[in-house]
Amino acid sequence: MSRELDGQVAIVTGGAGGIGEGICRALAGAGALVVVADLDGEGAAAVSAEIQADGGATESVRVDVTSPQEVGALVRGVASRHRRLDQMWNNAGIVQVGSLLDVSPEEWRRVFAVNVEGALFGTQAALRQMLDQQLDPTFQRRGLIVNTSSGAADRGRPMLPAYGASKAAMTHLMKSTAAAYGDQDISAVALYPSSIFEGMWKEIDVKWGELEGLPPGEMGRRRTSESLMGRYETPEEVAAIALRVAVMPGLALNGRIVVTTPSVRSF
C-alpha cells in the first residue's frame, strides 16, 4: 500500500459505487482516511467495510447532498473527529435522459439539486473548515476541493440537456472557487471522466436508445467510438488519475480541468 496521502482526511460523496467508489479505494490505498458518503447508506457501509478489510482507513456516512444541513453536519462531524478536512470530492450525481422539449421542471430541478447544489453545499461546508485550519506542510495547501464534472459540460448532447447544463455549472463553480480561494491556499479542480459502463451510463444507454429506437448497447458503442481508448473507462482507471490530482502539491492544479481520457472530438 502506498503512503502518499498518509495523514490526509478526505470525504467522497457518491462513494457507494462507480467512480466514487473507485476514488475512495484509490485514496485509502494511498494512506488517506476516507469518509465514504452516499444517500445509499448501506452501500457506503459495504464499500467502507471492503476497504477496511484491505487495510484502508475508512468511515461511512449516509448523506443527502441536496440538504445543506446534512452536508454541513457531515463536514463538521469529520472535522470534529479528525481535527481537519484535507480533501472534499463532490462526486454525487444523477442523470435525466430526454429531449429539451420533454424535460419537465421537476426533472430539471432534481438534476440541479443533486449535481449543482450538492457540489455547492459540499464546497461551502469544506471551505468553512479549510479556511479555519493550518496549511498542511507536506502538501502546501489548506485543502483540495474536486468536482466530478464531465465533458458534457462543454459539448451539448441532444438527450442530456439537464445533465450537461448541470455539469457546466459544476465546472464554473470550481473556477469561481479557485479564483476566490486560491490565494488562501485552497486548490479547486474539476475532473472530467470518460464514460464508465456502470449505473449512470447503463441508464443513459437504455433510455436514449429507447427514445431513438436503437438496440441496447448502441448508444454506448457510439460513445466509446469517440474515445481515444475505443472503449469504456473503468472506475479504477479514473481513480488512478484522481489519485494524481490528490497528491499534487500546492496550487499546481488550481482552477484546472483534468480530463481522464480525451475524446477525439477534443482535438
Tab-separated table of C-alpha atoms in Angstrom:
chain	number	residue	atom	x	y	z
A	1	MET	CA	0.000	0.000	0.000
A	2	SER	CA	1.293	3.442	-0.987
A	3	ARG	CA	1.508	6.083	1.741
A	4	GLU	CA	1.489	9.193	-0.475
A	5	LEU	CA	-1.597	10.523	1.319
A	6	ASP	CA	-0.667	9.496	4.836
A	7	GLY	CA	-2.425	11.776	7.321
A	8	GLN	CA	-4.874	13.242	4.808
A	9	VAL	CA	-8.611	13.184	5.566
A	10	ALA	CA	-10.982	13.032	2.586
A	11	ILE	CA	-14.736	12.979	2.016
A	12	VAL	CA	-16.099	11.448	-1.197
A	13	THR	CA	-19.808	11.935	-1.922
A	14	GLY	CA	-21.436	9.377	-4.166
A	15	GLY	CA	-18.877	6.960	-2.797
A	16	ALA	CA	-21.051	3.837	-2.734
A	17	GLY	CA	-20.420	2.876	-6.349
A	18	GLY	CA	-18.908	3.652	-9.727
A	19	ILE	CA	-16.382	6.466	-9.970
A	20	GLY	CA	-16.907	7.494	-6.352
A	21	GLU	CA	-16.133	4.018	-5.078
A	22	GLY	CA	-13.033	3.903	-7.247
A	23	ILE	CA	-11.826	7.217	-5.836
A	24	CYS	CA	-12.459	6.022	-2.267
A	25	ARG	CA	-10.397	2.901	-2.869
A	26	ALA	CA	-7.544	4.817	-4.512
A	27	LEU	CA	-7.304	7.459	-1.782
A	28	ALA	CA	-7.484	4.900	1.013
A	29	GLY	CA	-4.933	2.749	-0.772
A	30	ALA	CA	-2.560	5.718	-0.715
A	31	GLY	CA	-2.946	6.152	3.039
A	32	ALA	CA	-5.760	8.713	3.389
A	33	LEU	CA	-8.584	8.312	5.862
A	34	VAL	CA	-11.614	8.288	3.572
A	35	VAL	CA	-15.203	9.062	4.502
A	36	VAL	CA	-17.484	7.194	2.093
A	37	ALA	CA	-20.594	9.372	1.885
A	38	ASP	CA	-23.711	8.447	-0.058
A	39	LEU	CA	-27.501	8.609	0.011
A	40	ASP	CA	-27.277	4.814	-0.055
A	41	GLY	CA	-26.039	4.375	3.466
A	42	GLU	CA	-25.898	0.584	3.266
A	43	GLY	CA	-23.898	0.754	0.047
A	44	ALA	CA	-21.480	3.241	1.595
A	45	ALA	CA	-21.040	0.992	4.628
A	46	ALA	CA	-20.338	-2.005	2.392
A	47	VAL	CA	-17.666	-0.146	0.409
A	48	SER	CA	-16.131	1.134	3.639
A	49	ALA	CA	-16.006	-2.384	5.111
A	50	GLU	CA	-14.337	-3.790	1.985
A	51	ILE	CA	-11.671	-1.090	2.039
A	52	GLN	CA	-11.032	-1.712	5.732
A	53	ALA	CA	-10.653	-5.422	5.013
A	54	ASP	CA	-7.925	-4.490	2.529
A	55	GLY	CA	-6.123	-2.456	5.192
A	56	GLY	CA	-7.509	1.002	4.433
A	57	ALA	CA	-8.861	3.543	6.928
A	58	THR	CA	-12.469	4.495	6.217
A	59	GLU	CA	-15.745	5.618	7.694
A	60	SER	CA	-19.177	5.644	6.086
A	61	VAL	CA	-21.920	8.231	6.406
A	62	ARG	CA	-25.356	8.411	4.843
A	63	VAL	CA	-25.897	11.899	3.444
A	64	ASP	CA	-28.382	13.667	1.201
A	65	VAL	CA	-26.256	16.176	-0.711
A	66	THR	CA	-29.330	18.261	-1.559
A	67	SER	CA	-29.569	19.192	2.120
A	68	PRO	CA	-27.141	21.912	3.225
A	69	GLN	CA	-27.840	20.924	6.806
A	70	GLU	CA	-26.814	17.301	6.237
A	71	VAL	CA	-23.728	18.219	4.230
A	72	GLY	CA	-22.704	20.756	6.863
A	73	ALA	CA	-23.166	18.193	9.620
A	74	LEU	CA	-21.108	15.681	7.631
A	75	VAL	CA	-18.138	18.040	7.343
A	76	ARG	CA	-18.377	19.284	10.911
A	77	GLY	CA	-18.518	15.725	12.204
A	78	VAL	CA	-15.455	14.674	10.223
A	79	ALA	CA	-13.525	17.759	11.342
A	80	SER	CA	-14.530	17.171	14.956
A	81	ARG	CA	-13.341	13.556	14.899
A	82	HIS	CA	-10.145	14.113	12.917
A	83	ARG	CA	-9.315	17.784	13.566
A	84	ARG	CA	-9.257	18.692	9.869
A	85	LEU	CA	-10.614	18.024	6.375
A	86	ASP	CA	-7.989	17.956	3.634
A	87	GLN	CA	-9.981	16.874	0.579
A	88	MET	CA	-13.609	17.260	-0.476
A	89	TRP	CA	-14.693	15.268	-3.532
A	90	ASN	CA	-18.095	16.455	-4.771
A	91	ASN	CA	-18.857	13.365	-6.800
A	92	ALA	CA	-22.542	12.587	-6.204
A	93	GLY	CA	-24.586	12.916	-9.367
A	94	ILE	CA	-27.668	11.815	-11.302
A	95	VAL	CA	-28.764	11.988	-14.923
A	96	GLN	CA	-32.009	12.703	-16.799
A	97	VAL	CA	-32.391	11.384	-20.334
A	98	GLY	CA	-34.807	13.091	-22.709
A	99	SER	CA	-35.147	15.836	-25.267
A	100	LEU	CA	-35.003	19.506	-24.346
A	101	LEU	CA	-38.704	19.894	-25.139
A	102	ASP	CA	-39.660	16.964	-22.936
A	103	VAL	CA	-37.638	17.652	-19.795
A	104	SER	CA	-40.009	18.699	-17.025
A	105	PRO	CA	-39.379	21.459	-14.484
A	106	GLU	CA	-39.292	18.814	-11.768
A	107	GLU	CA	-36.678	16.740	-13.612
A	108	TRP	CA	-34.540	19.795	-14.316
A	109	ARG	CA	-34.662	20.930	-10.704
A	110	ARG	CA	-33.849	17.454	-9.389
A	111	VAL	CA	-30.729	17.145	-11.563
A	112	PHE	CA	-29.555	20.586	-10.488
A	113	ALA	CA	-30.378	19.890	-6.838
A	114	VAL	CA	-28.141	16.812	-6.719
A	115	ASN	CA	-25.387	17.779	-9.143
A	116	VAL	CA	-25.038	21.539	-8.699
A	117	GLU	CA	-26.462	22.309	-5.268
A	118	GLY	CA	-24.800	19.185	-3.900
A	119	ALA	CA	-21.447	20.471	-5.134
A	120	LEU	CA	-22.229	23.965	-3.856
A	121	PHE	CA	-23.133	22.772	-0.369
A	122	GLY	CA	-20.098	20.490	-0.272
A	123	THR	CA	-17.833	23.320	-1.379
A	124	GLN	CA	-19.268	25.772	1.139
A	125	ALA	CA	-19.029	23.354	4.054
A	126	ALA	CA	-15.495	22.332	3.107
A	127	LEU	CA	-14.368	25.938	2.709
A	128	ARG	CA	-15.619	26.882	6.162
A	129	GLN	CA	-13.483	24.140	7.664
A	130	MET	CA	-10.432	24.545	5.414
A	131	LEU	CA	-10.198	28.286	5.932
A	132	ASP	CA	-10.070	27.641	9.667
A	133	GLN	CA	-7.202	25.139	9.549
A	134	GLN	CA	-3.465	25.454	9.123
A	135	LEU	CA	-1.516	24.877	5.940
A	136	ASP	CA	-0.508	21.241	5.526
A	137	PRO	CA	3.314	21.396	5.371
A	138	THR	CA	3.606	18.303	3.187
A	139	PHE	CA	1.065	19.282	0.550
A	140	GLN	CA	1.498	23.046	0.902
A	141	ARG	CA	-2.226	23.723	0.888
A	142	ARG	CA	-5.057	24.073	3.358
A	143	GLY	CA	-7.369	21.932	1.318
A	144	LEU	CA	-8.395	20.444	-2.021
A	145	ILE	CA	-11.911	20.563	-3.479
A	146	VAL	CA	-12.678	18.440	-6.547
A	147	ASN	CA	-15.928	18.490	-8.534
A	148	THR	CA	-16.635	15.456	-10.705
A	149	SER	CA	-17.908	17.205	-13.817
A	150	SER	CA	-17.999	15.835	-17.368
A	151	GLY	CA	-17.096	16.536	-20.958
A	152	ALA	CA	-20.843	17.050	-21.351
A	153	ALA	CA	-20.207	20.432	-19.725
A	154	ASP	CA	-18.505	21.592	-22.915
A	155	ARG	CA	-20.324	19.659	-25.595
A	156	GLY	CA	-24.089	19.624	-25.999
A	157	ARG	CA	-25.752	16.228	-26.229
A	158	PRO	CA	-29.323	16.176	-27.542
A	159	MET	CA	-30.754	13.833	-24.919
A	160	LEU	CA	-28.830	15.139	-21.900
A	161	PRO	CA	-29.774	18.835	-21.625
A	162	ALA	CA	-30.216	18.969	-17.847
A	163	TYR	CA	-27.175	16.805	-17.169
A	164	GLY	CA	-24.896	18.802	-19.478
A	165	ALA	CA	-26.081	22.128	-18.098
A	166	SER	CA	-25.563	20.912	-14.536
A	167	LYS	CA	-22.026	19.762	-15.288
A	168	ALA	CA	-21.213	23.113	-16.895
A	169	ALA	CA	-22.423	24.776	-13.707
A	170	MET	CA	-20.222	22.463	-11.618
A	171	THR	CA	-17.195	23.405	-13.704
A	172	HIS	CA	-17.921	27.099	-13.299
A	173	LEU	CA	-18.395	26.614	-9.563
A	174	MET	CA	-14.919	25.086	-9.457
A	175	LYS	CA	-13.448	28.026	-11.382
A	176	SER	CA	-15.114	30.517	-9.057
A	177	THR	CA	-13.792	28.627	-6.035
A	178	ALA	CA	-10.289	28.593	-7.495
A	179	ALA	CA	-10.387	32.312	-8.226
A	180	ALA	CA	-11.760	33.240	-4.828
A	181	TYR	CA	-9.712	30.998	-2.539
A	182	GLY	CA	-6.520	30.067	-4.340
A	183	ASP	CA	-4.695	32.911	-2.630
A	184	GLN	CA	-5.737	31.325	0.673
A	185	ASP	CA	-4.061	28.040	-0.239
A	186	ILE	CA	-7.169	26.129	-1.229
A	187	SER	CA	-6.997	24.299	-4.553
A	188	ALA	CA	-10.112	23.621	-6.657
A	189	VAL	CA	-10.166	21.204	-9.588
A	190	ALA	CA	-12.761	19.705	-11.963
A	191	LEU	CA	-12.435	16.071	-13.004
A	192	TYR	CA	-13.796	15.073	-16.427
A	193	PRO	CA	-14.122	11.259	-16.525
A	194	SER	CA	-14.981	9.432	-19.707
A	195	SER	CA	-17.907	7.012	-19.804
A	196	ILE	CA	-17.999	4.045	-17.453
A	197	PHE	CA	-20.498	1.311	-18.229
A	198	GLU	CA	-21.958	1.166	-14.756
A	199	GLY	CA	-25.025	2.743	-13.203
A	200	MET	CA	-25.455	6.082	-14.915
A	201	TRP	CA	-24.189	5.141	-18.370
A	202	LYS	CA	-26.211	1.941	-18.397
A	203	GLU	CA	-29.255	4.100	-17.733
A	204	ILE	CA	-28.284	6.531	-20.492
A	205	ASP	CA	-27.672	3.715	-22.972
A	206	VAL	CA	-31.067	2.115	-22.366
A	207	LYS	CA	-33.221	5.259	-22.169
A	208	TRP	CA	-31.541	7.129	-25.028
A	209	GLY	CA	-31.698	4.003	-27.173
A	210	GLU	CA	-35.419	3.624	-26.458
A	211	LEU	CA	-36.092	7.226	-27.449
A	212	GLU	CA	-34.288	6.791	-30.758
A	213	GLY	CA	-35.409	3.231	-31.456
A	214	LEU	CA	-31.913	1.780	-31.040
A	215	PRO	CA	-30.986	-1.597	-29.549
A	216	PRO	CA	-29.351	-1.806	-26.115
A	217	GLY	CA	-25.643	-1.081	-26.342
A	218	GLU	CA	-25.772	1.082	-29.464
A	219	MET	CA	-25.511	4.423	-27.686
A	220	GLY	CA	-22.640	3.050	-25.660
A	221	ARG	CA	-20.931	1.890	-28.858
A	222	ARG	CA	-21.280	5.365	-30.352
A	223	ARG	CA	-19.947	6.962	-27.192
A	224	THR	CA	-16.894	4.748	-26.944
A	225	SER	CA	-16.119	5.301	-30.634
A	226	GLU	CA	-15.374	8.929	-29.699
A	227	SER	CA	-12.820	7.918	-27.082
A	228	LEU	CA	-9.141	7.565	-27.811
A	229	MET	CA	-9.323	4.306	-25.855
A	230	GLY	CA	-12.060	2.930	-28.090
A	231	ARG	CA	-13.844	1.505	-25.047
A	232	TYR	CA	-15.347	2.449	-21.723
A	233	GLU	CA	-13.057	3.534	-18.933
A	234	THR	CA	-13.065	1.576	-15.695
A	235	PRO	CA	-13.574	3.135	-12.255
A	236	GLU	CA	-10.019	2.082	-11.428
A	237	GLU	CA	-8.606	3.995	-14.401
A	238	VAL	CA	-10.465	7.165	-13.448
A	239	ALA	CA	-9.408	6.712	-9.830
A	240	ALA	CA	-5.759	6.443	-10.859
A	241	ILE	CA	-5.972	9.920	-12.407
A	242	ALA	CA	-7.925	11.195	-9.389
A	243	LEU	CA	-5.096	9.991	-7.168
A	244	ARG	CA	-2.593	12.059	-9.161
A	245	VAL	CA	-4.825	15.091	-8.521
A	246	ALA	CA	-4.942	14.257	-4.807
A	247	VAL	CA	-1.179	14.058	-4.394
A	248	MET	CA	-0.297	17.115	-6.497
A	249	PRO	CA	1.105	19.658	-4.023
A	250	GLY	CA	0.171	23.283	-3.561
A	251	LEU	CA	-1.886	25.055	-6.209
A	252	ALA	CA	-0.376	23.286	-9.222
A	253	LEU	CA	-3.831	22.274	-10.493
A	254	ASN	CA	-5.910	25.107	-9.048
A	255	GLY	CA	-8.636	26.136	-11.497
A	256	ARG	CA	-7.798	23.358	-13.925
A	257	ILE	CA	-9.930	20.746	-15.672
A	258	VAL	CA	-8.397	17.274	-15.566
A	259	VAL	CA	-9.641	15.039	-18.388
A	260	THR	CA	-9.143	11.343	-17.688
A	261	THR	CA	-9.471	10.165	-21.301
A	262	PRO	CA	-9.847	12.766	-24.069
A	263	SER	CA	-12.421	12.291	-26.775
A	264	VAL	CA	-11.185	12.538	-30.355
A	265	ARG	CA	-13.586	15.470	-30.595
A	266	SER	CA	-11.444	17.313	-28.048
A	267	PHE	CA	-8.729	17.862	-30.647
